[in-house]
PDB file of C-alpha atoms in Angstrom:
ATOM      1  CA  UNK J   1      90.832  96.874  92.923  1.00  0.00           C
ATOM      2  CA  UNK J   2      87.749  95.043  94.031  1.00  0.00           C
ATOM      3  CA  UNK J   3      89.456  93.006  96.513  1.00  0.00           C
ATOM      4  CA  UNK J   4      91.667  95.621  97.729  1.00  0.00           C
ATOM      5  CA  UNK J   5      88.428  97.758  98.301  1.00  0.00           C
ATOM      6  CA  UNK J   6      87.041  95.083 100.728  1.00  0.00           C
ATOM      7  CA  UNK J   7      90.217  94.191 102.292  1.00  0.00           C
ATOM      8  CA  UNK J   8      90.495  97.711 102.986  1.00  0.00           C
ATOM      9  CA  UNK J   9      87.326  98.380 104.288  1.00  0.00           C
ATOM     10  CA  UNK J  10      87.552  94.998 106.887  1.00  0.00           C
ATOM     11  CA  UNK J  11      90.736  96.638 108.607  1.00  0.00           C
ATOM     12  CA  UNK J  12      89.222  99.870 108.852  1.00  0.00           C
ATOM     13  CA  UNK J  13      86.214  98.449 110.482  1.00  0.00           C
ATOM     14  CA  UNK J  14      88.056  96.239 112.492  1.00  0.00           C
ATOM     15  CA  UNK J  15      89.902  99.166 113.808  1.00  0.00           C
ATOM     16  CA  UNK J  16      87.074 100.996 114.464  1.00  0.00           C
ATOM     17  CA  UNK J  17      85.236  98.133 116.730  1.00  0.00           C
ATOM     18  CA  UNK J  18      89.174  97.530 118.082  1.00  0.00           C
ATOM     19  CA  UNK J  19      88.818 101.625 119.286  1.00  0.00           C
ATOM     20  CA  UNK J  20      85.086 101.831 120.499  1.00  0.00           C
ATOM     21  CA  UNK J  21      84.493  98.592 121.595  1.00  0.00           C
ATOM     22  CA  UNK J  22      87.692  97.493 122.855  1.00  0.00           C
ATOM     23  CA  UNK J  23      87.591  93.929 120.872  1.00  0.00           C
ATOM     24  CA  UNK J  24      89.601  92.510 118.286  1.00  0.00           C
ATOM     25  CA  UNK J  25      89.257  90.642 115.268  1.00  0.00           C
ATOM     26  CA  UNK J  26      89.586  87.675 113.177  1.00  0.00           C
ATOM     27  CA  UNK J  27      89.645  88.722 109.126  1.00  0.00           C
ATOM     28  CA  UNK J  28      88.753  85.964 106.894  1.00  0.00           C
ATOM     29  CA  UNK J  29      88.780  88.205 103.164  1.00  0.00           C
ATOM     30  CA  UNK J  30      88.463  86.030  99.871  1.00  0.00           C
ATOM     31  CA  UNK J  31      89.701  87.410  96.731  1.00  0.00           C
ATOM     32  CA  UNK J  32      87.330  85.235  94.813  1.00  0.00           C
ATOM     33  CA  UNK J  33      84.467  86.789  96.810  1.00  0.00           C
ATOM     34  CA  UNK J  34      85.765  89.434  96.309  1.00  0.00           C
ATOM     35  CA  UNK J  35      85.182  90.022  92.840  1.00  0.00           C
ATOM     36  CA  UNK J  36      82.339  88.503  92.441  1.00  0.00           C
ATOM     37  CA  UNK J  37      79.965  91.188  92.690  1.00  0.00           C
ATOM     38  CA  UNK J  38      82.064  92.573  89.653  1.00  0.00           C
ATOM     39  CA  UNK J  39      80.261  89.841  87.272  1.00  0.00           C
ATOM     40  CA  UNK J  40      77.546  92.571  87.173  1.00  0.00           C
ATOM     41  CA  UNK J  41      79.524  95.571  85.720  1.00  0.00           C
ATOM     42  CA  UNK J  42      80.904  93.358  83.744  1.00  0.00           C
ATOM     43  CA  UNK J  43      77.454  91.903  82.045  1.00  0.00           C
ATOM     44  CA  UNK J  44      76.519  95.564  82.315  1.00  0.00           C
ATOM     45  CA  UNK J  45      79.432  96.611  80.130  1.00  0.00           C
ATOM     46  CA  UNK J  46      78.639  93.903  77.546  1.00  0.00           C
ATOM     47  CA  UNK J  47      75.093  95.350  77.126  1.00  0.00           C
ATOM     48  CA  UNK J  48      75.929  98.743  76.983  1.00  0.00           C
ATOM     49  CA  UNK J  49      79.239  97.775  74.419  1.00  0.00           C
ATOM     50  CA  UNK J  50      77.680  95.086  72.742  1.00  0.00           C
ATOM     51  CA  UNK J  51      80.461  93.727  70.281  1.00  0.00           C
ATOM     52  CA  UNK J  52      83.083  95.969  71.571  1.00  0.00           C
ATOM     53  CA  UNK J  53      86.755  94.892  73.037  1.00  0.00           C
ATOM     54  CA  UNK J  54      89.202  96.297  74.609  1.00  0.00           C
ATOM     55  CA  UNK J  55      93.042  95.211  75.441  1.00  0.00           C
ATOM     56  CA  UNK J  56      91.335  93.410  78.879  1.00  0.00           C
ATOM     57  CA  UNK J  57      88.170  91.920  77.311  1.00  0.00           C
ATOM     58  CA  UNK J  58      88.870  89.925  74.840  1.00  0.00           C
ATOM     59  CA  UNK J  59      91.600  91.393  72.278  1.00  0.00           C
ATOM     60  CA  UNK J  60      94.620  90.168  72.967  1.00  0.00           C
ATOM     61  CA  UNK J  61      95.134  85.998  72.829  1.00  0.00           C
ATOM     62  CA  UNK J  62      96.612  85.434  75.887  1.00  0.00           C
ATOM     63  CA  UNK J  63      93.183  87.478  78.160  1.00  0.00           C
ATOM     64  CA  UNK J  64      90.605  86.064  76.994  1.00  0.00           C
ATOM     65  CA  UNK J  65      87.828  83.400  76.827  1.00  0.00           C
ATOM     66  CA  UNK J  66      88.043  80.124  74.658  1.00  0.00           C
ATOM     67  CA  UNK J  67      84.688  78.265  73.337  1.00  0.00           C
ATOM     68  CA  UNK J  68      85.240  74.278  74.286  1.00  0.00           C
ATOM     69  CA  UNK J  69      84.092  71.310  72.350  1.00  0.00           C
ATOM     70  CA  UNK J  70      80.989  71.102  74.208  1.00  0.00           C
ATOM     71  CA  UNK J  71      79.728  74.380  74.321  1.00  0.00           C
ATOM     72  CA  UNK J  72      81.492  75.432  77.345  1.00  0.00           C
ATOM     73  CA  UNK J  73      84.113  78.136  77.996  1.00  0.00           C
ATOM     74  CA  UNK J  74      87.525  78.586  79.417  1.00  0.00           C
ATOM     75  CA  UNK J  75      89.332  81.787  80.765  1.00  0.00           C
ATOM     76  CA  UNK J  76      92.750  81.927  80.340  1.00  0.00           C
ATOM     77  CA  UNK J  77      94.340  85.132  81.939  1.00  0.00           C
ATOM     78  CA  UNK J  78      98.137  84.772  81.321  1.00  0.00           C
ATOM     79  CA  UNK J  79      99.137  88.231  81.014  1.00  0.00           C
ATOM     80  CA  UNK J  80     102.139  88.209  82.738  1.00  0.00           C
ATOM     81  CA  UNK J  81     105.327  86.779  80.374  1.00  0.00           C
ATOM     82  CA  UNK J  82     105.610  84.275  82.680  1.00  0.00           C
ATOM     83  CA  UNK J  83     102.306  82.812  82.479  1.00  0.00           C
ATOM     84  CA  UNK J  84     101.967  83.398  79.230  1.00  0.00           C
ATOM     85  CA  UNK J  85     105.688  81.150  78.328  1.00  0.00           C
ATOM     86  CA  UNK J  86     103.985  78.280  81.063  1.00  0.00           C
ATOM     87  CA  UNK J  87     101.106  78.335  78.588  1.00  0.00           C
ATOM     88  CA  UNK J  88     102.818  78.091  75.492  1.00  0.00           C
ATOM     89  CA  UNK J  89     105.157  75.459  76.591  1.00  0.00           C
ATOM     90  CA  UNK J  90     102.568  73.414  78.050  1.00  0.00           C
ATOM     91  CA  UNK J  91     100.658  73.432  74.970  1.00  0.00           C
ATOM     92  CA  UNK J  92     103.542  72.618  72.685  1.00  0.00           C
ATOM     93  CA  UNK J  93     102.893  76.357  70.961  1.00  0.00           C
ATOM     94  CA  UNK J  94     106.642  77.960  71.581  1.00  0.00           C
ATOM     95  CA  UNK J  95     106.420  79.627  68.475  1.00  0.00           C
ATOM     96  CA  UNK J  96     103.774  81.809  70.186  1.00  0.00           C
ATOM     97  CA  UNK J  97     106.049  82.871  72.829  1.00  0.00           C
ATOM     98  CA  UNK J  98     107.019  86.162  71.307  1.00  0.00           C
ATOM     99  CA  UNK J  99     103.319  87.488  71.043  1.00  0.00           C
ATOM    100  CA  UNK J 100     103.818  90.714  72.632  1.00  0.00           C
ATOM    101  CA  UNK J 101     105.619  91.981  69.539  1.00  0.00           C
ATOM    102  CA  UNK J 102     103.179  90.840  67.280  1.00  0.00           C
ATOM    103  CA  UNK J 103     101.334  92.563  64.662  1.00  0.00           C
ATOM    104  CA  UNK J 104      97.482  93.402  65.450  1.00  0.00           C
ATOM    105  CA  UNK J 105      96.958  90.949  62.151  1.00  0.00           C
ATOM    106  CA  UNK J 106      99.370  88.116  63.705  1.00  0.00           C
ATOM    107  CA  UNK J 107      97.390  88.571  67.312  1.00  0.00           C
ATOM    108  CA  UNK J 108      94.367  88.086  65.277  1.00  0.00           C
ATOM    109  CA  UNK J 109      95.762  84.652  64.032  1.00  0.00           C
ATOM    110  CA  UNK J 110      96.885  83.979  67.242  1.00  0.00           C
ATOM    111  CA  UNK J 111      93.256  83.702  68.569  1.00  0.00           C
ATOM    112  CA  UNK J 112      91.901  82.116  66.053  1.00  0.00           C
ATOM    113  CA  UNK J 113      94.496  79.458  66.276  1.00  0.00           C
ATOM    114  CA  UNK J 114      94.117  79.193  69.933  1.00  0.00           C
ATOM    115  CA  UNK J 115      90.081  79.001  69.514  1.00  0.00           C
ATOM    116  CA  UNK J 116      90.906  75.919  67.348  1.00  0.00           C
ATOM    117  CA  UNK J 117      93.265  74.606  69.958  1.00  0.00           C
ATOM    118  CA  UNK J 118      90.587  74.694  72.545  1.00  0.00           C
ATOM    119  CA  UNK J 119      88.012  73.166  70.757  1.00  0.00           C
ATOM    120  CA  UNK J 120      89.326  70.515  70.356  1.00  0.00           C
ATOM    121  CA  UNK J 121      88.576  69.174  74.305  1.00  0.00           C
ATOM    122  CA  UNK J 122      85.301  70.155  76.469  1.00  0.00           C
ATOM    123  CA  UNK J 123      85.565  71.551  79.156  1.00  0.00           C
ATOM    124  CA  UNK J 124      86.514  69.405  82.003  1.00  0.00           C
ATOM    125  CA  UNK J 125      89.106  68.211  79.351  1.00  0.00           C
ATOM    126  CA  UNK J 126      90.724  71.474  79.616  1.00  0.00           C
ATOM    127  CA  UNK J 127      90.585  71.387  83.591  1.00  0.00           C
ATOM    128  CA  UNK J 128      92.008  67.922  83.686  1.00  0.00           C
ATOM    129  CA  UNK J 129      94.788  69.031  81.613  1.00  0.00           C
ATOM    130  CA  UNK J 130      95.579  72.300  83.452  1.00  0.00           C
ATOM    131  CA  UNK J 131      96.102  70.508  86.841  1.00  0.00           C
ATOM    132  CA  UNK J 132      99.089  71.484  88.438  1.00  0.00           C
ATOM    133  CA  UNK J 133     100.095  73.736  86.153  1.00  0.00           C
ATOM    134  CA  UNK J 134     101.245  77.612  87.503  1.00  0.00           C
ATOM    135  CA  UNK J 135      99.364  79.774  84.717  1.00  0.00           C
ATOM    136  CA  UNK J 136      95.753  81.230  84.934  1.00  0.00           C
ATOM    137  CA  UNK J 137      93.282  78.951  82.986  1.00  0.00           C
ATOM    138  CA  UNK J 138      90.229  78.263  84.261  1.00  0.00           C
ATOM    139  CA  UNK J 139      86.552  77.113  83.565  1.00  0.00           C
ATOM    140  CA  UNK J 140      83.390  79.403  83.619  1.00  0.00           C
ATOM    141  CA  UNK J 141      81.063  77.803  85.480  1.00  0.00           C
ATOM    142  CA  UNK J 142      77.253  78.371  85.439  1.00  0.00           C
ATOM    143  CA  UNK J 143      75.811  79.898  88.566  1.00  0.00           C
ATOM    144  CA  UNK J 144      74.563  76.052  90.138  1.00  0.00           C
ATOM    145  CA  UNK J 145      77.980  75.034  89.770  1.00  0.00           C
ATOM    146  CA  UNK J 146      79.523  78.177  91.598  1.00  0.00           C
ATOM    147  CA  UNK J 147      77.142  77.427  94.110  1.00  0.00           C
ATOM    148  CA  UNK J 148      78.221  73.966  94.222  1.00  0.00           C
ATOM    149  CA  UNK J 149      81.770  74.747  94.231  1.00  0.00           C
ATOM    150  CA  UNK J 150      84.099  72.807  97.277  1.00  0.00           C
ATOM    151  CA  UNK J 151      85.203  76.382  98.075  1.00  0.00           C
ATOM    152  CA  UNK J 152      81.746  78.264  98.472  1.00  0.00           C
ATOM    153  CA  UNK J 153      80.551  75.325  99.723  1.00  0.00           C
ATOM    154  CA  UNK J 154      83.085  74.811 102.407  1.00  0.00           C
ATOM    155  CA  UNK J 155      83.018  78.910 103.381  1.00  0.00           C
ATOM    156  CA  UNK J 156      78.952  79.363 103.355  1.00  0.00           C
ATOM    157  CA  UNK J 157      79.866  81.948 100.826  1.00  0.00           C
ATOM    158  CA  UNK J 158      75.661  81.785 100.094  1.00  0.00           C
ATOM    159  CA  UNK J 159      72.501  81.473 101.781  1.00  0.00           C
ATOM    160  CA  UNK J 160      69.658  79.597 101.854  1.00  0.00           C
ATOM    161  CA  UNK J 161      68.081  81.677  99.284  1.00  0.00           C
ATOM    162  CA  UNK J 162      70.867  81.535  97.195  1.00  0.00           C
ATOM    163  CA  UNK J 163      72.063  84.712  97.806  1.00  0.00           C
ATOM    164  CA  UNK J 164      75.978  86.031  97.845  1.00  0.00           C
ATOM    165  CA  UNK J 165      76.914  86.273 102.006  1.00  0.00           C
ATOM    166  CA  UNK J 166      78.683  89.502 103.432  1.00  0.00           C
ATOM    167  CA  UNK J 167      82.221  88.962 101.241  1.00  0.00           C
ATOM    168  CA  UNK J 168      83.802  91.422 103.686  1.00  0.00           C
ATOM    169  CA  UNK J 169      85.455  88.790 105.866  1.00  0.00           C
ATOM    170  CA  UNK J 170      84.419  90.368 109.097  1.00  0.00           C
ATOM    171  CA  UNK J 171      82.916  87.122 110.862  1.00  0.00           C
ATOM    172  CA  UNK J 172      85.203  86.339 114.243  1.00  0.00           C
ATOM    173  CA  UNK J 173      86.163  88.422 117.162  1.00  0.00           C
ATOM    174  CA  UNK J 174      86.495  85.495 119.629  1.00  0.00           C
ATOM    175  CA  UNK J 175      90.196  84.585 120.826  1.00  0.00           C
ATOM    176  CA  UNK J 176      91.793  81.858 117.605  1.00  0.00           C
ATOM    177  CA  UNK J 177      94.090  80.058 120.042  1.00  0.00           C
ATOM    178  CA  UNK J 178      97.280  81.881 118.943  1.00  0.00           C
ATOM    179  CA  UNK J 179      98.820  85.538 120.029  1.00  0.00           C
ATOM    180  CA  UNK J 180     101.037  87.250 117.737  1.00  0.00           C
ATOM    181  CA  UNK J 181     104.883  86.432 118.187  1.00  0.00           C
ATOM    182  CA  UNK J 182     107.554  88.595 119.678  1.00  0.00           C
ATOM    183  CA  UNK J 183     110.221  89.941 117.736  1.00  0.00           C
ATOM    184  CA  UNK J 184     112.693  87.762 116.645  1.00  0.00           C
ATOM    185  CA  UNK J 185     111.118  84.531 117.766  1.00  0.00           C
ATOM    186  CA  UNK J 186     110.634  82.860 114.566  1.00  0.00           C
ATOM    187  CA  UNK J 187     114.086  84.387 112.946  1.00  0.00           C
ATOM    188  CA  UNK J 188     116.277  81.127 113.640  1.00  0.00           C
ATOM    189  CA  UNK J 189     113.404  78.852 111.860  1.00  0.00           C
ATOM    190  CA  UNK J 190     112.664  81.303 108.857  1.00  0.00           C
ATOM    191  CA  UNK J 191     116.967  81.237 108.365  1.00  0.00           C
ATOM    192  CA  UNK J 192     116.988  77.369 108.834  1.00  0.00           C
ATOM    193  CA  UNK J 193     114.206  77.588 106.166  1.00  0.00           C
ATOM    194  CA  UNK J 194     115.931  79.388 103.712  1.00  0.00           C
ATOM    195  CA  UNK J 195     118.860  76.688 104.100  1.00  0.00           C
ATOM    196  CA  UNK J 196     120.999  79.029 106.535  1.00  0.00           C
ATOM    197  CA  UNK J 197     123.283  76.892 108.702  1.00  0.00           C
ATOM    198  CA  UNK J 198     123.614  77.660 112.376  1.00  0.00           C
ATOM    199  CA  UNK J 199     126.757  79.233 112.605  1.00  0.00           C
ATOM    200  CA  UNK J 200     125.427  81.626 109.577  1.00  0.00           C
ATOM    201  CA  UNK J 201     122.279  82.134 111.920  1.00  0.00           C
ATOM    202  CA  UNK J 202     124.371  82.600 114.746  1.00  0.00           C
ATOM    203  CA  UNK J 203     126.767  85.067 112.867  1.00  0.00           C
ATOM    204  CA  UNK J 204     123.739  87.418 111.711  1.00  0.00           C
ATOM    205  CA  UNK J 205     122.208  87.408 115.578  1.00  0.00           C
ATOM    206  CA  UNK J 206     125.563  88.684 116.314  1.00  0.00           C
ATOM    207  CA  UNK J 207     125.479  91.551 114.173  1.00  0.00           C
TER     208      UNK J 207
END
């Protein structure tokens, strides 16, 4: 929702400056940036609910964070099925795989079996180990090493003073080098793409 909220308000402004000003724009939006202003409702939340969880904040096994073997902490967000069977494979614990009809006592277990599990590496361990892998797991990183991260590092996402920059995207209105195409010039590529042969591409531009 976050996201969506700034992606949403970038077009609209863009629009706006498009209508009164007569100039177009560039939108650069970030997802990550997005949500990070979140990180303060959430620490909010935990203050004002100390202890308590909910089905998104730490209750069910699969949405969760998990303590490493050196004091660090991984996020694993594999709600989805999907994500959550790419988990379970990839740490050899199938017999997890049918968790969503699980007894509150066997989610319980569940946890506590996975806290084990990821205790057992720190925490660059864990990242090593999820490389190239399609399910959400990640680390939580203190806020130097967010600042340090290649990606805010490489977008100027702060400061000098340290502080979050405008996530909003709104940054370029000169000309990128490219217009937008016409209809129908790409179509023959995307076919050829999708393994269509030529006659087939020919036989559908017929139609």
């Amino acid at each position: 929702p976050s996201h969506d909220m700034h992606t949403l308000s970038s077009i609209l402004a863009a629009l706006v400056q498009k209508q009164r000003k007569g100039i177009g724009a560039y939108l650069d939006i970030s997802m990550t940036e997005g949500v990070m202003p979140l990180g303060l409702l959430a620490d909010g939340h935990a203050k004002a609910l100390p202890g308590a969880t909910f089905e998104l904040s730490g209750s069910m096994p699969n949405y969760r964070l998990y303590a490493t073997k050196d004091q660090r902490f991984m996020a694993l967000a594999a709600l989805e099925p999907k994500f959550w069977e790419l988990f379970c494979k990839h740490a050899g614990k199938e017999h997890l795989l049918n968790m969503y009809v699980f007894s509150k006592a066997d989610l319980q277990k569940t946890i506590e079996e996975l806290e084990d599990f990821f205790s057992r590496k720190t925490m660059q361990e864990w990242v090593d180990w999820n490389q190239g892998q399609d399910f959400c797991l990640t680390p939580v990183l203190n806020q130097q090493e967010v600042k340090n991260h290649v990606h805010f590092k490489a977008r100027s996402s702060f400061d000098e003073a340290g502080c979050q920059r405008n996530p909003f995207g709104f940054t370029k209105t000169e000309n990128q080098g490219w217009a937008a195409p016409k209809l129908g010039e790409d179509s023959e590529q995307i076919f050829s793409d999708f393994g269509f042969s030529e006659d087939e591409i020919r036989k559908l531009q017929e139609k």
